[in-house]
Amino acid sequence: MKWILPKTYKNPIYPFRQTPDQFAKTPVRHKVIIIGAGPVGLAAALDLAKRDIPSVIFSKEKTVSIGSRALCFSKKCLEIINRINPVIASKMINKGVTWNLGKVFYKEEEVYKFNLLPEEGHKIPAFINLQQYYFEEYLVDEAHKNPLIDVRWQSYAHFVQQDDEKVTFDIHTQEGNYTVESEYVLACDGVHSPTRKALNLSFEGELFEENFLIADIIMENDFPTERWFWFDPPFNKGNSALLHKEPDGVWRIDLQLGWNIDKDKELNPDRIKERLRKMLGANCEFELEWTSIYNFRCMRMEKFVHNRIIFAGDSAHQVSPFGARGANSGVQDTDNLIWKLAYLIQGKAPKSILETYDKERSPATDENIYHSSNATDFISPKSRMSTIYRNAILDLAKNYLFAQEIVNSGRLSHSFKYLNSSLTTEDIEEWNGDVQPGYAISDVQLLKNGKTTYLIDELGNDFTLLIYGSNTNNLIQFNTKFDIKTIYINSKNEINELVDFSDSFRQKYDTNETSWYIIRPDHYIAARGKKVNKKNINIALLKATNAMKNTKETNIKDKNPLYLRDQMYKTLIKSHIGLTEEESVKMNAKLILLLMDKIDDIEEWTILMNQAKNEESDIKLVN
């Protein structure tokens, strides 16, 4: 495939360097080897270093990614990077284009808009747009500075074997080959993972019959910094389009092309410019920055942990780009994995802790694939009836909230909820508020010594016991092998305590005096209680590190479920599969009559009938 390379960015070149390992008489054994120097591998290395564990990264490449590739970085991803290395997070936010608002259009009309960060008091924005090569460069710069990280460029790692004690790799370089060993290996080597192939592990899923053109262009205009998505626009009839703003005066445009296309023809710069002028206007001045064509694929490994080799990011799973679930989910993999691997290496948790990475991130992968598949089906309906329903939803979305909840231009990445994890302790009391065990923490602005701080900056990299109330110096003795940080949040301005000056923490977390939360190293809620209870806290901490015998997975009901309408809509579309058009019409007639059985008010029924006929009288935004 021919690419137009970026003009606003010059890729750094990282030279091959000799290492003492090349001249060792016997293979040198390392604690952790990471295969791949993309966002996932680099984030993993920096997180390990944060926990005083050295690692060696092998990359066959000599630079960061070619082209912008991943673009949208979510709040959770940025919070993870902020925990690992605040310098990188600051660079990303300062360079990136921050946005919270998105708009959805059907044909030429705006259907609705949404706000991803409707409340204040968060340190990190909902999303930023930043080309992947900047993100990687920032990670590389910090990795090169860190004495615990050895990045070996232009070094291809070929898996040889593993046993109960080590994993062996042959390293191929321009100056000869050598062999290394490692106690653990993180395979972060991408969708085409050589490590996965060498182990002969399956990577199965679905290829969707659709092609999308990415065109990054340089232009000056007054478009707002929002995510704009079109269904069936006049400039790309019958297909979809997406517009995003990037740094450096660059704009990302995605255009749906259909399945049976000539890729070489579509990547011709003149052909691309012709398509873009239909969208932007004949007089719009722009320059092509980077172009590519991609397919939708949703793939995954059955298991991510294979003895001493652990897969993360694209090597473990692949999803469609819509929804920004690729790089974001990969970084969340490392967030879940690294503290567990560190605790295992340092003797702070049993070996079984590693299996919980698979058990927690596997359902997270399934959720990402579920949303990616749904987005693909909504953006590119596969039958006449599904197209009719899709278009009807878009018509109704102008006035009905329930329809807006079904419109799917890519469910944007968010933190997965570990509600059914064996590490999560179920509530034994009634709680209100916006969070619960299994959720990632929700940030809150606080005061510390009279200055603004944020909850995410106070938690650190290990377990935190968070108590709402004053420090009574009644220290709790923990039955654990690791240190636990205890912090107090108070409504009063007391010295050496965090102050909930706006009462937002108490409301969000539903706390009273001596309510407590256990926060995991990856900033997830492991357990909580209304009153400090040493026994319950110790049991929850043991459970959270898989240190209790016969611990079972929980089955916590989500108090704030997302996308319930998606499931209903998917069931509706699925029920028509295999039916003739006549059978579908009969089924729809029965559905309408069954709906009539649920409504007893003739006025409400009349309003619904008018709305179905697109009559504007008596139309209200109804949930």
Coordinates of C-alpha atoms in Angstrom, one line a residue:
M1 CA 0.0 0.0 0.0
K2 CA 1.3 3.4 -0.9
W3 CA 1.1 6.1 1.7
I4 CA 1.5 9.8 1.6
L5 CA 3.8 10.5 4.5
P6 CA 3.2 13.3 7.0
K7 CA 4.6 16.8 6.2
T8 CA 4.2 18.4 9.6
Y9 CA 6.2 15.7 11.5
K10 CA 9.7 14.3 10.9
N11 CA 10.2 10.9 12.4
P12 CA 13.2 10.6 14.7
I13 CA 15.7 7.8 13.9
Y14 CA 16.8 5.6 16.7
P15 CA 20.1 3.9 16.0
F16 CA 21.1 0.3 16.7
R17 CA 23.5 0.1 19.6
Q18 CA 25.6 -2.8 20.8
T19 CA 24.9 -4.4 24.1
P20 CA 27.0 -6.6 26.4
D21 CA 24.4 -9.3 25.9
Q22 CA 25.8 -9.8 22.4
F23 CA 29.1 -10.9 23.7
A24 CA 28.0 -12.9 26.8
K25 CA 29.2 -16.6 26.8
T26 CA 25.9 -17.7 28.2
P27 CA 22.5 -16.1 27.6
V28 CA 21.8 -13.2 30.0
R29 CA 18.6 -13.5 31.9
H30 CA 16.4 -10.4 32.5
K31 CA 13.4 -9.9 34.8
V32 CA 11.1 -8.7 32.1
I33 CA 11.4 -8.5 28.3
I34 CA 8.9 -6.5 26.3
I35 CA 8.5 -7.2 22.6
G36 CA 7.4 -4.0 20.8
A37 CA 8.1 -0.3 21.3
G38 CA 4.6 1.0 20.6
P39 CA 2.4 2.8 23.1
V40 CA 1.5 -0.4 25.0
G41 CA 5.1 -1.7 25.3
L42 CA 6.5 1.6 26.3
A43 CA 3.8 2.4 28.8
A44 CA 4.4 -1.1 30.3
A45 CA 8.1 -0.5 30.7
L46 CA 7.6 3.0 32.3
D47 CA 5.1 1.5 34.7
L48 CA 7.4 -1.3 35.7
A49 CA 10.2 1.2 36.2
K50 CA 7.9 3.2 38.5
R51 CA 7.8 0.0 40.6
D52 CA 11.6 -0.4 40.5
I53 CA 11.5 -3.3 38.1
P54 CA 13.9 -3.2 35.1
S55 CA 12.9 -4.2 31.6
V56 CA 14.4 -4.6 28.1
I57 CA 12.3 -3.6 25.1
F58 CA 13.1 -5.1 21.7
S59 CA 11.8 -3.3 18.6
K60 CA 12.6 -4.3 15.0
E61 CA 11.8 -0.7 14.0
K62 CA 14.0 2.4 14.0
T63 CA 11.4 5.0 14.7
V64 CA 8.0 5.7 16.0
S65 CA 4.8 5.1 14.0
I66 CA 4.6 6.2 10.4
G67 CA 1.5 8.3 10.0
S68 CA -1.0 9.6 12.7
R69 CA -2.7 6.2 13.2
A70 CA -4.4 6.3 16.7
L71 CA -5.7 9.8 17.3
C72 CA -8.2 10.0 20.1
F73 CA -6.9 9.4 23.6
S74 CA -9.5 9.0 26.3
K75 CA -9.7 10.4 29.8
K76 CA -8.9 7.0 31.4
C77 CA -5.9 6.5 29.2
L78 CA -4.6 10.0 30.0
E79 CA -5.1 9.4 33.7
I80 CA -3.1 6.2 33.5
I81 CA -0.2 8.0 31.7
N82 CA -0.5 10.8 34.4
R83 CA 0.0 8.2 37.1
I84 CA 2.9 6.6 35.3
N85 CA 4.7 9.8 34.2
P86 CA 3.0 13.2 34.6
V87 CA 5.6 14.8 32.3
I88 CA 4.2 12.7 29.4
A89 CA 0.6 13.4 30.3
S90 CA 1.3 17.2 30.4
K91 CA 3.0 17.1 27.0
M92 CA 0.1 15.2 25.5
I93 CA -2.5 17.5 26.8
N94 CA -0.5 20.7 26.0
K95 CA 0.1 19.5 22.4
G96 CA -3.2 17.7 21.8
V97 CA -6.5 19.2 20.8
T98 CA -8.9 19.0 23.8
W99 CA -12.6 18.3 23.0
N100 CA -15.7 17.2 24.9
L101 CA -18.5 17.9 22.4
G102 CA -19.6 15.8 19.5
K103 CA -22.3 16.2 16.9
V104 CA -24.1 13.7 14.8
F105 CA -25.7 14.6 11.4
Y106 CA -28.1 12.7 9.2
K107 CA -27.9 13.8 5.6
E108 CA -27.6 17.6 6.0
E109 CA -29.3 18.0 9.4
E110 CA -27.8 17.9 12.9
V111 CA -29.5 15.1 14.8
Y112 CA -28.1 15.7 18.2
K113 CA -25.0 16.6 20.2
F114 CA -23.4 15.2 23.3
N115 CA -20.9 16.2 26.0
L116 CA -18.5 13.6 27.3
L117 CA -17.4 15.6 30.4
P118 CA -20.6 17.3 31.7
E119 CA -19.2 18.0 35.1
E120 CA -16.2 20.1 36.4
G121 CA -13.6 19.2 38.9
H122 CA -11.5 16.8 36.7
K123 CA -7.8 17.2 36.1
I124 CA -7.9 15.4 32.8
P125 CA -10.1 16.3 29.8
A126 CA -12.6 13.8 28.3
F127 CA -10.6 13.3 25.1
I128 CA -7.7 14.8 23.3
N129 CA -6.8 14.4 19.7
L130 CA -3.1 13.7 19.2
Q131 CA -1.2 11.9 16.5
Q132 CA 0.2 8.6 17.7
Y133 CA 3.7 9.5 16.7
Y134 CA 3.8 12.3 19.2
F135 CA 2.5 10.0 22.0
E136 CA 5.2 7.4 21.1
E137 CA 7.9 10.0 20.9
Y138 CA 7.1 11.3 24.4
L139 CA 7.1 7.8 25.8
V140 CA 10.4 7.0 24.1
D141 CA 12.0 10.2 25.4
E142 CA 11.2 9.3 29.0
A143 CA 12.1 5.6 28.5
H144 CA 15.6 6.6 27.2
K145 CA 16.1 8.7 30.3
N146 CA 15.2 5.9 32.7
P147 CA 18.1 3.7 33.9
L148 CA 15.7 0.8 34.5
I149 CA 14.6 0.7 30.8
D150 CA 16.8 -0.6 28.0
V151 CA 15.3 0.1 24.6
R152 CA 17.0 -1.9 21.8
W153 CA 16.0 -0.6 18.4
Q154 CA 16.5 -2.5 15.2
S155 CA 16.5 -5.7 17.1
Y156 CA 14.1 -8.5 16.0
A157 CA 13.1 -10.8 18.8
H158 CA 12.3 -14.4 17.7
F159 CA 10.7 -16.7 20.3
V160 CA 12.5 -20.0 20.8
Q161 CA 11.0 -21.7 23.8
Q162 CA 9.7 -21.3 27.4
D163 CA 9.7 -23.6 30.5
D164 CA 8.7 -23.2 34.1
E165 CA 11.7 -20.9 34.9
K166 CA 12.3 -18.7 31.8
V167 CA 11.5 -17.7 28.2
T168 CA 14.2 -17.8 25.5
F169 CA 14.5 -15.5 22.5
D170 CA 16.9 -15.2 19.7
I171 CA 17.7 -11.6 18.8
H172 CA 18.4 -10.8 15.2
T173 CA 20.4 -7.6 14.5
Q174 CA 22.4 -6.1 11.7
E175 CA 25.6 -7.0 13.6
G176 CA 24.7 -10.7 14.3
N177 CA 22.4 -12.6 16.5
Y178 CA 22.4 -13.5 20.1
T179 CA 20.2 -15.2 22.7
V180 CA 18.6 -13.8 25.8
E181 CA 16.3 -15.2 28.5
S182 CA 13.7 -13.6 30.7
E183 CA 11.6 -14.5 33.7
Y184 CA 8.5 -12.9 32.0
V185 CA 7.7 -11.6 28.5
L186 CA 5.2 -9.0 27.5
A187 CA 4.2 -9.5 23.9
C188 CA 3.1 -6.0 22.8
D189 CA 4.1 -6.7 19.1
G190 CA 0.9 -5.6 17.4
V191 CA -1.9 -7.2 15.3
H192 CA 0.5 -9.4 13.4
S193 CA 2.3 -10.5 16.5
P194 CA 5.3 -12.7 15.6
T195 CA 5.3 -14.0 19.2
R196 CA 1.7 -15.1 18.9
K197 CA 2.4 -16.8 15.6
A198 CA 5.6 -18.5 16.9
L199 CA 3.5 -20.0 19.7
N200 CA 0.9 -21.1 17.2
L201 CA -1.9 -19.3 19.1
S202 CA -5.2 -18.6 17.4
F203 CA -6.4 -15.0 16.7
E204 CA -10.0 -15.3 15.6
G205 CA -12.9 -13.0 15.0
E206 CA -14.7 -11.2 12.1
L207 CA -13.7 -9.2 9.1
F208 CA -16.4 -6.6 8.1
E209 CA -16.9 -6.1 4.4
E210 CA -16.3 -2.3 4.4
N211 CA -13.4 0.0 3.6
F212 CA -12.7 3.4 5.1
L213 CA -10.4 6.1 3.8
I214 CA -8.3 8.1 6.3
A215 CA -7.2 11.5 5.0
D216 CA -5.3 13.8 7.2
I217 CA -5.2 17.2 5.6
I218 CA -3.6 20.6 6.4
M219 CA -6.1 23.4 6.1
E220 CA -7.1 26.7 7.9
N221 CA -10.8 27.1 8.8
D222 CA -13.0 28.1 11.6
F223 CA -14.5 24.6 12.4
P224 CA -14.9 24.1 16.1
T225 CA -12.9 21.5 18.0
E226 CA -15.7 18.9 18.1
R227 CA -16.2 15.4 16.7
W228 CA -18.5 15.6 13.7
F229 CA -20.1 12.4 12.3
W230 CA -22.4 12.2 9.3
F231 CA -24.7 9.4 8.2
D232 CA -25.6 9.5 4.5
P233 CA -24.2 13.0 3.8
P234 CA -24.8 14.6 0.4
F235 CA -21.0 14.6 -0.3
N236 CA -20.7 10.8 0.5
K237 CA -24.1 9.6 -0.5
G238 CA -25.2 6.3 1.2
N239 CA -22.1 6.2 3.3
S240 CA -20.6 7.9 6.4
A241 CA -18.0 10.5 7.2
L242 CA -16.1 11.7 10.3
L243 CA -14.2 15.0 10.9
H244 CA -11.8 15.6 13.7
K245 CA -9.2 18.4 14.5
E246 CA -5.6 17.5 15.2
P247 CA -2.6 19.6 16.3
D248 CA -0.4 21.4 13.7
G249 CA -3.4 22.6 11.7
V250 CA -4.2 19.1 10.6
W251 CA -7.7 17.6 10.3
R252 CA -8.6 13.9 10.2
I253 CA -11.3 12.9 7.8
D254 CA -12.7 9.4 7.6
L255 CA -14.8 8.5 4.5
Q256 CA -16.7 5.2 4.1
L257 CA -16.0 3.8 0.7
G258 CA -17.9 0.5 0.4
W259 CA -16.5 -3.0 0.0
N260 CA -15.8 -3.6 -3.7
I261 CA -13.2 -0.9 -4.4
D262 CA -9.9 -0.5 -6.1
K263 CA -7.6 0.5 -3.3
D264 CA -4.8 1.8 -5.5
K265 CA -7.3 3.9 -7.4
E266 CA -8.9 5.3 -4.2
L267 CA -5.4 6.2 -2.8
N268 CA -4.6 8.2 -5.8
P269 CA -4.1 11.8 -4.5
D270 CA -6.2 13.3 -7.2
R271 CA -9.0 10.9 -6.4
I272 CA -8.8 11.7 -2.7
K273 CA -8.8 15.5 -3.4
E274 CA -11.9 15.1 -5.6
R275 CA -13.7 13.4 -2.7
L276 CA -12.6 16.0 -0.2
R277 CA -13.7 18.9 -2.3
K278 CA -17.2 17.5 -2.4
M279 CA -17.2 17.6 1.4
L280 CA -15.3 20.8 2.0
G281 CA -16.2 22.9 -1.0
A282 CA -14.5 23.5 -4.4
N283 CA -12.8 26.6 -3.1
C284 CA -11.3 25.0 0.1
E285 CA -7.5 25.1 0.1
F286 CA -6.0 22.1 1.7
E287 CA -2.9 19.8 1.4
L288 CA -2.8 16.1 1.9
E289 CA -0.8 15.2 5.1
W290 CA -1.3 11.4 5.3
T291 CA -3.7 8.9 3.8
S292 CA -4.5 5.2 4.3
I293 CA -7.4 2.8 3.7
Y294 CA -8.4 0.3 6.4
N295 CA -11.0 -2.4 7.1
F296 CA -13.0 -3.2 10.2
R297 CA -11.7 -6.2 12.0
C298 CA -12.7 -7.5 15.5
M299 CA -10.3 -10.3 16.6
R300 CA -9.0 -11.7 19.8
M301 CA -6.9 -14.4 21.4
E302 CA -8.8 -16.9 23.5
K303 CA -6.4 -16.3 26.5
F304 CA -3.9 -13.5 27.1
V305 CA -1.7 -15.3 29.7
H306 CA 0.4 -18.3 28.4
N307 CA 2.6 -19.3 31.3
R308 CA 5.4 -16.7 31.4
I309 CA 4.3 -14.9 28.2
I310 CA 1.6 -12.3 28.5
F311 CA -0.1 -10.6 25.6
A312 CA -1.4 -7.0 25.7
G313 CA -2.8 -4.5 23.2
D314 CA -3.2 -5.3 19.5
S315 CA -1.3 -8.6 19.9
A316 CA -4.1 -9.8 22.1
H317 CA -7.1 -8.1 20.5
Q318 CA -8.1 -5.9 17.6
V319 CA -11.1 -3.7 17.2
S320 CA -12.4 -1.2 14.6
P321 CA -11.0 2.4 14.9
F322 CA -14.4 4.0 15.5
G323 CA -14.8 4.6 19.2
A324 CA -11.0 5.0 19.9
R325 CA -10.8 1.6 21.5
G326 CA -7.4 0.4 20.1
A327 CA -4.6 2.3 21.8
N328 CA -6.8 3.3 24.7
S329 CA -7.7 -0.3 25.6
G330 CA -4.1 -1.4 25.1
V331 CA -2.9 1.1 27.7
Q332 CA -5.7 0.0 30.0
D333 CA -4.3 -3.6 29.6
T334 CA -1.0 -2.5 31.0
D335 CA -2.7 -0.6 33.8
N336 CA -4.3 -3.8 34.9
L337 CA -1.3 -6.0 34.3
I338 CA 1.8 -4.2 35.5
W339 CA 0.9 -3.8 39.2
K340 CA 0.0 -7.5 39.3
L341 CA 3.2 -8.6 37.6
A342 CA 5.2 -6.3 39.9
Y343 CA 3.5 -7.7 43.0
L344 CA 4.2 -11.3 41.8
I345 CA 7.9 -10.5 41.1
Q346 CA 8.3 -8.8 44.4
G347 CA 6.6 -11.5 46.4
K348 CA 3.7 -9.3 47.4
A349 CA 1.0 -11.5 45.7
P350 CA 0.7 -15.2 44.7
K351 CA 1.3 -16.4 41.2
S352 CA -2.5 -16.7 40.7
I353 CA -2.7 -12.9 40.6
L354 CA -1.5 -13.1 37.0
E355 CA -4.5 -15.1 35.9
T356 CA -6.8 -12.3 37.1
Y357 CA -5.3 -10.1 34.3
D358 CA -6.8 -12.5 31.8
K359 CA -10.1 -12.8 33.7
E360 CA -10.5 -9.0 34.0
R361 CA -9.2 -7.8 30.6
S362 CA -10.9 -10.7 28.6
P363 CA -14.4 -9.4 29.3
A364 CA -13.1 -5.9 28.7
T365 CA -12.0 -7.1 25.3
D366 CA -15.4 -8.7 24.7
E367 CA -17.1 -5.4 25.5
N368 CA -14.9 -3.5 23.1
I369 CA -15.6 -6.0 20.3
Y370 CA -19.3 -5.9 21.1
H371 CA -19.4 -2.1 20.8
S372 CA -17.1 -2.1 17.7
S373 CA -19.3 -4.7 16.0
N374 CA -22.5 -2.8 16.9
A375 CA -20.9 0.4 15.5
T376 CA -20.0 -1.3 12.3
D377 CA -23.5 -2.7 11.9
F378 CA -25.1 0.7 12.6
I379 CA -22.7 2.6 10.3
S380 CA -22.9 0.0 7.5
P381 CA -26.3 -1.9 7.8
K382 CA -26.2 -5.3 6.2
S383 CA -29.8 -5.6 5.0
R384 CA -32.6 -3.5 3.7
M385 CA -34.6 -3.9 7.0
S386 CA -31.6 -3.0 9.2
T387 CA -31.1 0.1 6.9
I388 CA -34.8 1.1 7.4
Y389 CA -34.5 0.8 11.2
R390 CA -31.2 2.6 11.2
N391 CA -32.6 5.5 9.3
A392 CA -35.7 5.6 11.4
I393 CA -33.6 5.8 14.6
L394 CA -31.7 8.8 13.0
D395 CA -35.1 10.5 12.2
L396 CA -36.4 10.0 15.8
A397 CA -33.1 11.1 17.4
K398 CA -33.9 14.7 16.6
N399 CA -36.7 14.6 19.2
Y400 CA -36.4 11.4 21.3
L401 CA -33.7 10.8 23.9
F402 CA -34.1 7.0 23.7
A403 CA -33.2 7.1 20.0
Q404 CA -30.2 9.3 20.6
E405 CA -29.0 6.5 23.0
I406 CA -29.2 4.0 20.1
V407 CA -27.4 6.1 17.4
N408 CA -24.0 4.5 17.1
S409 CA -21.2 6.4 15.4
G410 CA -18.7 4.5 17.5
R411 CA -19.1 4.1 21.3
L412 CA -16.2 6.1 22.7
S413 CA -13.7 4.4 24.9
H414 CA -14.3 4.5 28.6
S415 CA -12.9 2.5 31.6
F416 CA -14.2 -1.0 31.9
K417 CA -16.0 -2.0 35.1
Y418 CA -14.6 -5.0 36.9
L419 CA -18.0 -5.9 38.5
N420 CA -17.6 -9.7 38.3
S421 CA -14.0 -9.9 39.3
S422 CA -12.7 -12.2 42.1
L423 CA -10.7 -9.2 43.3
T424 CA -13.7 -7.0 43.9
T425 CA -15.7 -7.1 47.2
E426 CA -19.4 -6.7 46.9
D427 CA -21.2 -4.1 49.1
I428 CA -22.9 -5.3 52.2
E429 CA -24.6 -1.9 52.8
E430 CA -26.9 0.4 50.8
W431 CA -25.0 3.1 48.9
N432 CA -26.0 6.0 46.7
G433 CA -23.6 8.2 44.6
D434 CA -22.1 7.8 41.2
V435 CA -19.5 5.0 41.9
Q436 CA -19.4 1.4 43.2
P437 CA -16.9 -1.4 43.7
G438 CA -15.5 -2.5 40.3
Y439 CA -15.6 1.1 38.9
A440 CA -12.6 3.2 38.1
I441 CA -12.4 6.1 40.5
S442 CA -14.0 9.4 39.4
D443 CA -11.8 12.4 39.8
V444 CA -12.6 15.2 42.3
Q445 CA -11.0 18.5 42.9
L446 CA -9.7 18.9 46.5
L447 CA -7.6 21.3 48.6
K448 CA -4.3 20.4 50.1
N449 CA -2.5 23.0 52.3
G450 CA -4.8 25.6 50.8
K451 CA -3.8 24.7 47.2
T452 CA -5.8 22.8 44.5
T453 CA -5.1 19.1 44.0
Y454 CA -6.9 16.2 42.5
L455 CA -7.9 12.8 43.8
I456 CA -6.0 11.0 41.0
D457 CA -2.7 12.7 42.1
E458 CA -3.1 11.7 45.7
L459 CA -3.6 7.9 45.3
G460 CA -0.1 6.9 44.1
N461 CA 0.9 3.5 42.6
D462 CA 0.0 1.0 45.3
F463 CA -3.1 0.3 47.3
T464 CA -4.7 3.2 49.1
L465 CA -7.1 3.2 52.0
L466 CA -9.2 6.3 51.7
I467 CA -11.1 7.4 54.8
Y468 CA -13.6 10.2 54.9
G469 CA -13.1 12.0 58.2
S470 CA -10.3 13.2 60.5
N471 CA -7.1 11.4 61.3
T472 CA -7.6 10.0 64.8
N473 CA -4.1 8.3 64.7
N474 CA -5.9 5.0 65.3
L475 CA -3.7 3.2 62.8
I476 CA -4.9 0.0 61.2
Q477 CA -2.7 -3.0 61.1
F478 CA -2.8 -4.7 57.7
N479 CA -2.4 -8.4 57.1
T480 CA -0.5 -7.9 53.8
K481 CA 3.0 -8.2 52.4
F482 CA 2.9 -4.7 50.9
D483 CA 2.7 -1.1 52.0
I484 CA -0.7 0.7 52.0
K485 CA -1.1 4.4 51.8
T486 CA -3.8 5.9 54.0
I487 CA -5.3 9.2 53.1
Y488 CA -8.0 11.2 54.8
I489 CA -10.5 13.5 53.1
N490 CA -12.3 16.0 55.4
S491 CA -14.9 18.6 55.0
K492 CA -12.9 20.8 57.4
N493 CA -9.7 22.6 56.6
E494 CA -7.4 20.6 58.8
I495 CA -3.6 20.4 58.5
N496 CA -2.1 17.4 56.5
E497 CA -5.5 16.3 55.3
L498 CA -7.3 16.7 51.9
V499 CA -10.3 19.0 52.1
D500 CA -13.5 18.3 50.2
F501 CA -14.2 22.1 50.0
S502 CA -17.1 21.8 47.5
D503 CA -18.7 18.7 49.1
S504 CA -18.4 17.1 45.7
F505 CA -16.4 14.0 47.0
R506 CA -19.0 13.3 49.7
Q507 CA -21.8 13.5 47.2
K508 CA -20.2 11.5 44.5
Y509 CA -18.9 8.8 46.8
D510 CA -21.8 8.9 49.3
T511 CA -19.6 9.1 52.4
N512 CA -20.1 10.1 56.0
E513 CA -17.7 10.2 58.9
T514 CA -15.2 7.3 58.7
S515 CA -16.6 5.8 55.5
W516 CA -13.8 4.0 53.7
Y517 CA -12.7 3.0 50.2
I518 CA -9.9 0.6 49.1
I519 CA -8.4 1.8 45.8
R520 CA -6.3 -0.6 43.8
P521 CA -3.0 0.4 42.3
D522 CA -4.7 0.9 38.9
H523 CA -7.2 3.3 40.6
Y524 CA -10.2 1.0 40.7
I525 CA -12.4 0.6 43.7
A526 CA -11.8 -2.8 45.3
A527 CA -14.1 -2.4 48.3
R528 CA -15.8 0.1 50.6
G529 CA -17.7 0.4 53.9
K530 CA -19.8 2.9 55.7
K531 CA -17.8 2.7 59.0
V532 CA -14.1 1.8 59.5
N533 CA -13.9 -1.9 60.3
K534 CA -10.4 -3.4 60.5
K535 CA -11.5 -7.0 59.8
N536 CA -13.5 -6.1 56.7
I537 CA -10.6 -3.9 55.4
N538 CA -8.1 -6.6 55.8
I539 CA -10.3 -9.2 54.2
A540 CA -10.9 -6.9 51.2
L541 CA -7.2 -6.3 50.8
L542 CA -6.4 -10.0 50.8
K543 CA -9.2 -10.6 48.3
A544 CA -7.9 -7.7 46.1
T545 CA -4.5 -9.5 45.6
N546 CA -6.0 -12.9 45.2
A547 CA -4.4 -14.0 48.5
M548 CA -7.5 -15.7 49.8
K549 CA -8.3 -19.4 49.2
N550 CA -11.4 -20.3 47.2
T551 CA -12.1 -16.8 46.2
K552 CA -15.0 -16.7 43.7
E553 CA -15.9 -14.1 41.1
T554 CA -18.6 -11.7 42.2
N555 CA -21.8 -10.9 40.4
I556 CA -22.3 -7.2 41.2
K557 CA -25.3 -5.5 39.6
D558 CA -24.3 -2.3 37.8
K559 CA -26.2 0.6 39.2
N560 CA -25.4 2.8 36.2
P561 CA -25.5 0.5 33.2
L562 CA -24.5 2.0 29.8
Y563 CA -26.0 1.2 26.4
L564 CA -29.0 -0.9 27.5
R565 CA -30.8 0.4 24.4
D566 CA -28.0 -1.1 22.2
Q567 CA -28.9 -4.6 23.4
M568 CA -32.6 -4.0 22.6
Y569 CA -31.8 -2.6 19.2
K570 CA -29.5 -5.5 18.4
T571 CA -32.1 -8.0 19.4
L572 CA -34.6 -6.2 17.1
I573 CA -32.3 -6.3 14.1
K574 CA -31.3 -9.9 14.8
S575 CA -34.9 -11.0 14.9
H576 CA -35.3 -10.0 11.2
I577 CA -32.3 -12.1 10.0
G578 CA -33.5 -14.8 7.6
L579 CA -37.0 -13.4 7.1
T580 CA -38.4 -12.4 3.8
E581 CA -39.6 -8.8 3.3
E582 CA -43.2 -9.9 3.7
E583 CA -42.4 -11.8 6.9
S584 CA -40.5 -8.7 8.2
V585 CA -43.6 -6.5 7.5
K586 CA -45.9 -9.0 9.4
M587 CA -43.5 -9.0 12.3
N588 CA -43.4 -5.2 12.4
A589 CA -47.2 -5.1 12.4
K590 CA -47.3 -7.4 15.4
L591 CA -44.7 -5.4 17.2
I592 CA -46.9 -2.2 16.8
L593 CA -50.0 -4.0 18.0
L594 CA -48.1 -5.4 21.0
L595 CA -47.0 -1.8 21.7
M596 CA -50.6 -0.7 21.6
D597 CA -51.3 -3.3 24.3
K598 CA -48.8 -1.4 26.6
I599 CA -50.4 2.0 26.2
D600 CA -53.8 3.0 27.7
D601 CA -53.9 6.7 26.8
I602 CA -55.4 7.6 23.4
E603 CA -53.6 11.0 23.4
E604 CA -50.2 9.4 24.0
W605 CA -51.0 6.8 21.2
T606 CA -52.0 9.6 18.8
I607 CA -48.7 11.5 19.5
L608 CA -46.7 8.4 18.8
M609 CA -48.5 7.8 15.5
N610 CA -48.0 11.4 14.5
Q611 CA -44.3 11.1 15.3
A612 CA -44.0 7.9 13.3
K613 CA -45.4 9.8 10.4
N614 CA -42.9 12.6 10.9
E615 CA -45.7 15.1 11.8
E616 CA -44.1 17.9 13.9
S617 CA -47.1 18.8 16.0
D618 CA -47.0 17.9 19.7
I619 CA -43.4 16.6 19.4
K620 CA -41.3 16.8 22.5
L621 CA -37.9 15.4 23.5
V622 CA -39.1 12.4 25.4
N623 CA -37.1 9.8 27.3

